[in-house]
CSV table of C-alpha atoms (C1' of nucleotides) in Angstrom, one decimal:
chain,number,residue,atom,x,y,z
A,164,UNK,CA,-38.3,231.0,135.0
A,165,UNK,CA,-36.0,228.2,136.1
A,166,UNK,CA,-37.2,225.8,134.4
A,167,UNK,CA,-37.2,227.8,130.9
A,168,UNK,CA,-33.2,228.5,131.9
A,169,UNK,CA,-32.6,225.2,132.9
A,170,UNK,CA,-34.6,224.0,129.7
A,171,UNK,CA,-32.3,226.5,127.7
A,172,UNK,CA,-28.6,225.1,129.4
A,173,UNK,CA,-30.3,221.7,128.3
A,174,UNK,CA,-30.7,222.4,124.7
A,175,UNK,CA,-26.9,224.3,125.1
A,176,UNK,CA,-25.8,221.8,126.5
A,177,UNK,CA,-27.1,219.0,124.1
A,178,UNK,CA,-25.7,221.3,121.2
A,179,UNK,CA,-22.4,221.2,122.5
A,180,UNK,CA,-22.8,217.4,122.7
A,181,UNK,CA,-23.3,216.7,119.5
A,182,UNK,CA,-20.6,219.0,117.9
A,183,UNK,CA,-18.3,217.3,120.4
A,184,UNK,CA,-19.6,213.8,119.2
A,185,UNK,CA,-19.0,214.8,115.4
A,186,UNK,CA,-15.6,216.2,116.5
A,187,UNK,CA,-14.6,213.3,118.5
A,188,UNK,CA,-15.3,210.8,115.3
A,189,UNK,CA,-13.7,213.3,113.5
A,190,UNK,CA,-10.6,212.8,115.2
A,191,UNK,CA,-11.2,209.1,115.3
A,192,UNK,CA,-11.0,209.2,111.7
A,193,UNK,CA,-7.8,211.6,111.5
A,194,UNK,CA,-5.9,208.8,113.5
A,195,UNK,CA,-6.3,206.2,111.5
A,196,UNK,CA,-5.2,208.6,108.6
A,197,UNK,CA,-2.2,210.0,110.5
A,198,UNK,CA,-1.4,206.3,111.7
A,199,UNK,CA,-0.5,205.3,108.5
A,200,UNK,CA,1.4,208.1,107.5
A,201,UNK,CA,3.2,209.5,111.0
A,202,UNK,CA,3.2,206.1,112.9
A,203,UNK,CA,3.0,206.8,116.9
A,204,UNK,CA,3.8,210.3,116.9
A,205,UNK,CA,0.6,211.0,114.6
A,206,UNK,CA,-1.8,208.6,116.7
A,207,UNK,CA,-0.7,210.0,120.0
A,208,UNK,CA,-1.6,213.3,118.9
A,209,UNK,CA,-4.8,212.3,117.5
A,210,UNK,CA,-5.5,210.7,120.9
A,211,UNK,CA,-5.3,213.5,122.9
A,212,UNK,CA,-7.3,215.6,120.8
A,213,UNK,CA,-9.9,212.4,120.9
A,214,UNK,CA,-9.0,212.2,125.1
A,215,UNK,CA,-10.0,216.1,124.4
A,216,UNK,CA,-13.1,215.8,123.4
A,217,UNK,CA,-14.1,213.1,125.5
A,218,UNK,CA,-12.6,215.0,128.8
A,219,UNK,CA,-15.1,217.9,127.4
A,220,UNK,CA,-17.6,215.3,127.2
A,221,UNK,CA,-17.7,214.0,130.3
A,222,UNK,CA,-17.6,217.5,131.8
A,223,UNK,CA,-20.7,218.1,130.2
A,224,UNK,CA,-22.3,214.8,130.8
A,225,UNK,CA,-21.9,215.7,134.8
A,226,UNK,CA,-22.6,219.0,134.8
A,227,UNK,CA,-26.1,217.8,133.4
A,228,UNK,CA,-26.4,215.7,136.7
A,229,UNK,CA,-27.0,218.5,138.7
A,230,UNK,CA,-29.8,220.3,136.1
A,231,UNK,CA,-31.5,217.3,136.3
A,232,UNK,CA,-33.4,215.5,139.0
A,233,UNK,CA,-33.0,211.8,137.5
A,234,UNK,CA,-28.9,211.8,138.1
A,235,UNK,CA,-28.4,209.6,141.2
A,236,UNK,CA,-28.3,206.4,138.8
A,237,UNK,CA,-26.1,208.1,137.1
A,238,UNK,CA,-23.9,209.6,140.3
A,239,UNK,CA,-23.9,206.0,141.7
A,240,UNK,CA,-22.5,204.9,138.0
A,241,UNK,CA,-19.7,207.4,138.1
A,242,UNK,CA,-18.7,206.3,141.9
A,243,UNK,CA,-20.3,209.1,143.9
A,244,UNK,CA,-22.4,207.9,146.6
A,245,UNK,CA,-25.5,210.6,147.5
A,246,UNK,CA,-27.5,209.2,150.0
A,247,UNK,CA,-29.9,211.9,150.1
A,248,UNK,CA,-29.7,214.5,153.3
A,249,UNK,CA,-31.7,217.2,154.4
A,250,UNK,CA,-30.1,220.1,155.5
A,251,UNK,CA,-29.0,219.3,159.4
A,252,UNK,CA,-27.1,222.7,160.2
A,253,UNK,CA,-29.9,224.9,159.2
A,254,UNK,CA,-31.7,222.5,161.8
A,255,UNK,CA,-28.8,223.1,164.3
A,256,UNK,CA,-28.6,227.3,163.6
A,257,UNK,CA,-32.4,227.3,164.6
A,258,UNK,CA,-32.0,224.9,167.7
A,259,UNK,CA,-29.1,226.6,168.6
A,260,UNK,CA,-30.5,230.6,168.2
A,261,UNK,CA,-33.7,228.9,170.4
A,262,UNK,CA,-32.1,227.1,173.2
A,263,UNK,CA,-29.5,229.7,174.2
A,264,UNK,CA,-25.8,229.2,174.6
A,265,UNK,CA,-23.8,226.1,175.3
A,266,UNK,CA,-26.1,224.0,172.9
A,267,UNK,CA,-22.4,222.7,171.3
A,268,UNK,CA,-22.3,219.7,169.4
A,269,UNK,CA,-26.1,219.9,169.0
A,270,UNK,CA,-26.2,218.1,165.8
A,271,UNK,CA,-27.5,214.6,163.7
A,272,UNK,CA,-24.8,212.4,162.9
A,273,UNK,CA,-24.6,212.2,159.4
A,274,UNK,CA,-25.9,208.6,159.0
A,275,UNK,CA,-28.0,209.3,155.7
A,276,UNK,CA,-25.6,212.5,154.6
A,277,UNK,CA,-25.5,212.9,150.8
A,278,UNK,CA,-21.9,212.8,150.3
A,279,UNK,CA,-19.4,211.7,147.9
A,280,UNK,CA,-15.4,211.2,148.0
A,281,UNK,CA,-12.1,211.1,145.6
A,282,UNK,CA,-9.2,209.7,146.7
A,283,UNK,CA,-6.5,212.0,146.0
A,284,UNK,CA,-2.1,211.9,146.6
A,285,UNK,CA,-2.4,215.0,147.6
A,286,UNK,CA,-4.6,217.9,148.6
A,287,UNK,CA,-5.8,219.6,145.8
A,288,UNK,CA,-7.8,223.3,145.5
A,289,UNK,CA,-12.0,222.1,144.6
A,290,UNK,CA,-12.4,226.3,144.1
A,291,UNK,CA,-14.1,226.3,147.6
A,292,UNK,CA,-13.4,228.5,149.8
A,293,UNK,CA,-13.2,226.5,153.1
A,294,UNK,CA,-13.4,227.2,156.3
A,295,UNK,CA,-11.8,224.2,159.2
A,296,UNK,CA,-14.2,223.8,162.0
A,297,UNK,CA,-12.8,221.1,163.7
A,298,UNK,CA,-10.5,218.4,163.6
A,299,UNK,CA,-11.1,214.6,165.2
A,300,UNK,CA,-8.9,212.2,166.3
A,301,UNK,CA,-10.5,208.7,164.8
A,302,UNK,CA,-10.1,205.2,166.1
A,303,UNK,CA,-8.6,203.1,163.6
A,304,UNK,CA,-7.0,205.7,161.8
A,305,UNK,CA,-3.7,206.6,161.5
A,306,UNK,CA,-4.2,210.3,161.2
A,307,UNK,CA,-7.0,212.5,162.4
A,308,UNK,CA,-9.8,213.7,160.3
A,309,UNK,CA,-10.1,217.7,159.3
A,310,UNK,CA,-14.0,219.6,159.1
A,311,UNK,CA,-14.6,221.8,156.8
A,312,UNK,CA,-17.7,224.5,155.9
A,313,UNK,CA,-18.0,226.9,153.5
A,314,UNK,CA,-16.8,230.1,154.7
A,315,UNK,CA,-19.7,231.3,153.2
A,316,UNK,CA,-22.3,229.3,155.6
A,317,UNK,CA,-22.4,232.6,157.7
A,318,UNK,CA,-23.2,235.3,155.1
A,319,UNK,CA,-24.9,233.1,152.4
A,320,UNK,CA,-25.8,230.0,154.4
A,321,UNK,CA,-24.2,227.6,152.3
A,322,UNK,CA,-24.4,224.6,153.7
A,323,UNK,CA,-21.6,222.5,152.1
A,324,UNK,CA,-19.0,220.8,154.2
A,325,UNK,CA,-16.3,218.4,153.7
A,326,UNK,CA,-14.0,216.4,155.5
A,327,UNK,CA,-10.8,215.5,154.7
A,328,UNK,CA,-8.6,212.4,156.1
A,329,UNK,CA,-5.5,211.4,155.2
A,330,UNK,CA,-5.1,207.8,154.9
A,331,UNK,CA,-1.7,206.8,154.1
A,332,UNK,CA,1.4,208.8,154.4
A,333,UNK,CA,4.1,207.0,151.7
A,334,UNK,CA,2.4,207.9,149.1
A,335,UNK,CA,0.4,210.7,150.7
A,336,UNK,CA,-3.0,210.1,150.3
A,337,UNK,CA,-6.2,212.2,151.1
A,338,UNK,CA,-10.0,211.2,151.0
A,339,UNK,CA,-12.3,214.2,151.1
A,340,UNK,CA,-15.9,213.7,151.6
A,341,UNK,CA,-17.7,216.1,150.4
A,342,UNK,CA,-21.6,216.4,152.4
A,343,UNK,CA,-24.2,219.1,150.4
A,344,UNK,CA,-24.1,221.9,148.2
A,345,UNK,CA,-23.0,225.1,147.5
A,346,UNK,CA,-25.4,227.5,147.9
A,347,UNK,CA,-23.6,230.1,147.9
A,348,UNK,CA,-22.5,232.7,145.2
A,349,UNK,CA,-18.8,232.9,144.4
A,350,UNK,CA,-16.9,235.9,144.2
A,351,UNK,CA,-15.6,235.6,140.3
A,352,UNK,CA,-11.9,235.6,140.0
A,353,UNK,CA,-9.4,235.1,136.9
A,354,UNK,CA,-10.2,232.8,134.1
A,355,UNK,CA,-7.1,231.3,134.6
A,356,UNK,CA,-7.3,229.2,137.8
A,357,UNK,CA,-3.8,227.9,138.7
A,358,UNK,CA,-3.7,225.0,141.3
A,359,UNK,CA,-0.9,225.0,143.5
A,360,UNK,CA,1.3,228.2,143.0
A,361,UNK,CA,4.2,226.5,145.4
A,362,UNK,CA,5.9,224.9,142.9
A,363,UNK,CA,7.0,226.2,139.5
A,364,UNK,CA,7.6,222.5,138.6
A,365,UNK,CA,4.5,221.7,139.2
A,366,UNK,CA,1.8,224.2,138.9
A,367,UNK,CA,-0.9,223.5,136.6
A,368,UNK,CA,-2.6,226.1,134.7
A,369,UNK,CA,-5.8,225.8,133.6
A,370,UNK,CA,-6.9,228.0,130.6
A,371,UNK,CA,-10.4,228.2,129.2
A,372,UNK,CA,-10.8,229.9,125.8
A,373,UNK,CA,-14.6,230.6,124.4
A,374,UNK,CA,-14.2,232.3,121.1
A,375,UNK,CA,-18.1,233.6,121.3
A,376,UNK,CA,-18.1,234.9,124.6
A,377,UNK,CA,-15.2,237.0,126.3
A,378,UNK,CA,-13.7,234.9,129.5
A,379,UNK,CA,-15.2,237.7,132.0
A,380,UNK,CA,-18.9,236.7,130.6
A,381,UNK,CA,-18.7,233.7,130.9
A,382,UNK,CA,-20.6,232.4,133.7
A,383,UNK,CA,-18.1,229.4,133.6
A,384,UNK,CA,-15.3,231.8,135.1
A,385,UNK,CA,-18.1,233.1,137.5
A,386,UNK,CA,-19.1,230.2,139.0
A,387,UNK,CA,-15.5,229.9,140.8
A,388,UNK,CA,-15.1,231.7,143.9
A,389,UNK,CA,-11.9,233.1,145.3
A,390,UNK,CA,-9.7,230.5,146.4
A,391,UNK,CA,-8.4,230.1,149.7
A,392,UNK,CA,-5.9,228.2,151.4
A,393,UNK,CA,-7.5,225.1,153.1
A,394,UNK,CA,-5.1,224.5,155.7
A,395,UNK,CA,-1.6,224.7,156.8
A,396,UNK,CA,-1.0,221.0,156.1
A,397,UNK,CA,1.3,220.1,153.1
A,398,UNK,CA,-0.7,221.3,149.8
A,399,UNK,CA,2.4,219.7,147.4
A,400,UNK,CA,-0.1,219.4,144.5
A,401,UNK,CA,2.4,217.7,142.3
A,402,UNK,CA,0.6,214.6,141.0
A,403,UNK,CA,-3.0,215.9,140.8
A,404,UNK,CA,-4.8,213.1,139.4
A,405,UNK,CA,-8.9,213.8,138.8
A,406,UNK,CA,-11.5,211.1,137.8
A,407,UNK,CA,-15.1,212.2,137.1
A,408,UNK,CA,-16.7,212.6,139.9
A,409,UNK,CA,-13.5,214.9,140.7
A,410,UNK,CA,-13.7,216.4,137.7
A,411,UNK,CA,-16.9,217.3,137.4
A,412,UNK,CA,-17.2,218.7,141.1
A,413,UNK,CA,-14.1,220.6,140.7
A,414,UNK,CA,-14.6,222.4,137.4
A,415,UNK,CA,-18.4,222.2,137.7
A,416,UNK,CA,-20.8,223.5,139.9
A,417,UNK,CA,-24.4,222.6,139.5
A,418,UNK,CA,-24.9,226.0,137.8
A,419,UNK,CA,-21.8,225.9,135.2
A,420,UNK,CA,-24.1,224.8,132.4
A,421,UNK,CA,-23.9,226.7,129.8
A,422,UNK,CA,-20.6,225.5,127.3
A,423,UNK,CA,-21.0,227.0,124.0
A,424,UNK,CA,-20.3,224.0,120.8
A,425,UNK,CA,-17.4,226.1,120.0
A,426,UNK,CA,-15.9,226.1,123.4
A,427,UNK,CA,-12.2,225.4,123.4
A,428,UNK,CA,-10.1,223.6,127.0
A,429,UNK,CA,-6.7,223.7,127.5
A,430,UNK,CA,-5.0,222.6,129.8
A,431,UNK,CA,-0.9,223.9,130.4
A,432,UNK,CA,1.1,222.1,132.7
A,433,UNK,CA,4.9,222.2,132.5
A,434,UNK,CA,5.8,218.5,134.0
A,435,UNK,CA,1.8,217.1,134.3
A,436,UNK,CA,-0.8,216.1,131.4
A,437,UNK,CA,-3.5,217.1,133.6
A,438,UNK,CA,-6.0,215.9,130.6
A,439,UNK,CA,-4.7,212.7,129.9
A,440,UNK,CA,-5.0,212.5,133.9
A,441,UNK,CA,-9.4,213.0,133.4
A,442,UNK,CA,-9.4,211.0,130.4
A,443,UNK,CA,-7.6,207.7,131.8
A,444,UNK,CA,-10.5,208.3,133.8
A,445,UNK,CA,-13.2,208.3,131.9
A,446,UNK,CA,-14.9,205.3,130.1
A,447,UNK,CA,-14.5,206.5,126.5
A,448,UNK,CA,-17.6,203.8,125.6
A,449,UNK,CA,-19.7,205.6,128.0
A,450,UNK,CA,-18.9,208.7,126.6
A,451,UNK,CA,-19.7,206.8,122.9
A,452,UNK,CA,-22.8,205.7,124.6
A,453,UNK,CA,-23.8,209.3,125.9
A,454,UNK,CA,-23.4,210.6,122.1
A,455,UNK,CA,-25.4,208.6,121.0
A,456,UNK,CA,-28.5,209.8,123.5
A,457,UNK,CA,-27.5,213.3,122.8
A,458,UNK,CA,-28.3,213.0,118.9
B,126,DT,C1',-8.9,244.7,164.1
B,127,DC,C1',-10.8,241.0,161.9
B,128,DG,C1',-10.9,236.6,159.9
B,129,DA,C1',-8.9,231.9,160.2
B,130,DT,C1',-7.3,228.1,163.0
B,131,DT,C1',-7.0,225.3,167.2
B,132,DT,C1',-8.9,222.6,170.6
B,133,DG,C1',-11.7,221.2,174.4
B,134,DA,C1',-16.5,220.5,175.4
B,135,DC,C1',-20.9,219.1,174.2
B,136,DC,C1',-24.4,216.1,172.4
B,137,DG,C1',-26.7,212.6,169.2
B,138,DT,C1',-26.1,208.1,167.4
B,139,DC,C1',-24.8,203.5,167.6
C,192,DG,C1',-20.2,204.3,177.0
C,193,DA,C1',-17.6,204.9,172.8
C,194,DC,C1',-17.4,207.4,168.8
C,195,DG,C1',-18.2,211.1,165.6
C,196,DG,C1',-19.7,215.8,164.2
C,197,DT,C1',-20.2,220.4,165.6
C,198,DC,C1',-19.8,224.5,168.4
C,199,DA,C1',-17.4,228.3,170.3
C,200,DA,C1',-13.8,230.4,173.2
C,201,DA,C1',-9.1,231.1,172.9
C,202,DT,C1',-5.4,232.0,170.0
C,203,DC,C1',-2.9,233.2,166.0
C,204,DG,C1',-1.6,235.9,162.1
C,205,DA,C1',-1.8,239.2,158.4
DNA sequence: TCGATTTGACCGTC
DNA sequence: GACGGTCAAATCGA
């Protein structure tokens, strides 16, 4: 059964590609019409329609990673490191329930933990709701270093975690380390997911339009949970900047597979050009490269 | 009252 | 023994 689904988000998924592809060369080809005619103004547009398509594209190309098993090449290419770790804390929660109280700190150190990290300049909402569990002073570090689990590892036994450092304070700069997978099934919320609500200047609104499927049934706008605040340190998310392994962590989980062909993104930001913040990102001859597979 | 955060203690790894 | 990751009691806040 989830196999023929995951065999079905596949063939989705490779459809989308290719329209995407054509779309993309489409576009390639409107620029060098609108280049002669509008100058600038005309090629900038075409390139972020062309940045469009290949954001999309590399969306897709991720979320694939997690449907299937031969991604770590492929992780390790787009600078997540997964080193391949068993599940530790369900190890701990059965140790702990068996030996009786006082069995704190009864873990294994996270020498082989399959985790990746993103620098960011500032902390930025992944869609997780997280819960801090801990905070460590660490030597040779300027600030100390902030756990995280899933507030879900209770209820649902996710057994995600993350920890977040901050590693320079002019510019602020964060690394979060993300260790596992959600497990867990998020509460839907909105289909507009808005990142950073402090600021007028600099919220960032992320709007996903499917013109075959309403935004409720979509099981993109499923996938992401309610969205809590992480902590009470500054969340100024004024210059979020994503690159893929960002990307495709933040806006997909491993089950956000299914993107119709006709699938439209936008993405509003007053001040920000969130997309031409993924695209910089992403190595457009990879993306040429991954077309080429998908036909 | 309940859920989230803080913080000291505990324990495994190096 | 130092260090890092986690636990859980105490505390906070909505």
């Amino acid at each position: 059964m989830q196999s023929a689904w995951s065999e079905n988000m596949s063939l989705e998924r490779k459809k989308a590609i290719e329209e995407l592809g054509r779309g993309r060369e489409l576009a390639n080809q409107l620029r060098d019409l609108l280049s002669k005619s509008l100058g600038d103004e005309g090629e900038d547009l075409v390139m972020k329609i062309f940045n469009s398509f290949g954001n999309t594209l590399s969306m897709l190309r991720n979320s694939g990673d997690y449907d299937d098993e031969v991604s770590q090449n492929q992780r390790n290419s787009i600078n997540m490191s997964w080193d391949g770790r068993k599940s530790e804390d369900s190890e701990d929660s059965i140790k702990s329930t068996s030996t009786q109280k006082d069995r704190r700190g009864c873990y294994k150190r996270r020498k082989c933990a399959e985790s990746w990290t993103k620098d960011t300049p500032a902390l930025i909402d992944d869609g997780h709701a997280w819960r801090k569990y801990g905070q460590k002073v660490i030597v040779n570090a300027n600030h100390p270093r902030n756990y995280y689990r899933c507030t879900h590892k209770v209820d649902q036994g996710c057994q995600a975690t993350k920890q977040v450092q901050k590693i320079e304070d002019h510019p602020p700069k964060y690394r979060p380390t993300y260790y596992g997978h959600h497990t867990c099934k998020n509460l839907p919320v909105a289909s507009h997911l808005i990142l950073d609500s402090t600021s007028n200047d600099s919220s960032i609104l992320l709007s996903f339009a499917n013109n075959l499927t309403s935004k409720h049934d979509n099981p993109f706008f499923l996938s992401f949970p309610s969205v809590k605040q992480e902590s009470k340190e500054d969340h100024t998310t004024s210059d979020i900047t994503y690159n893929r392994s960002l990307s495709s962590e933040y806006l997909m989980s491993p089950e956000l597979t299914l993107f119709e062909s006709s699938v439209q993104m936008e993405v509003l930001s007053s001040d920000h050009d969130v997309i031409s913040g993924v695209v910089n990102s992403v190595d457009l001859d990879d993306l040429l490269e991954f077309c080429e597979v998908g036909r």
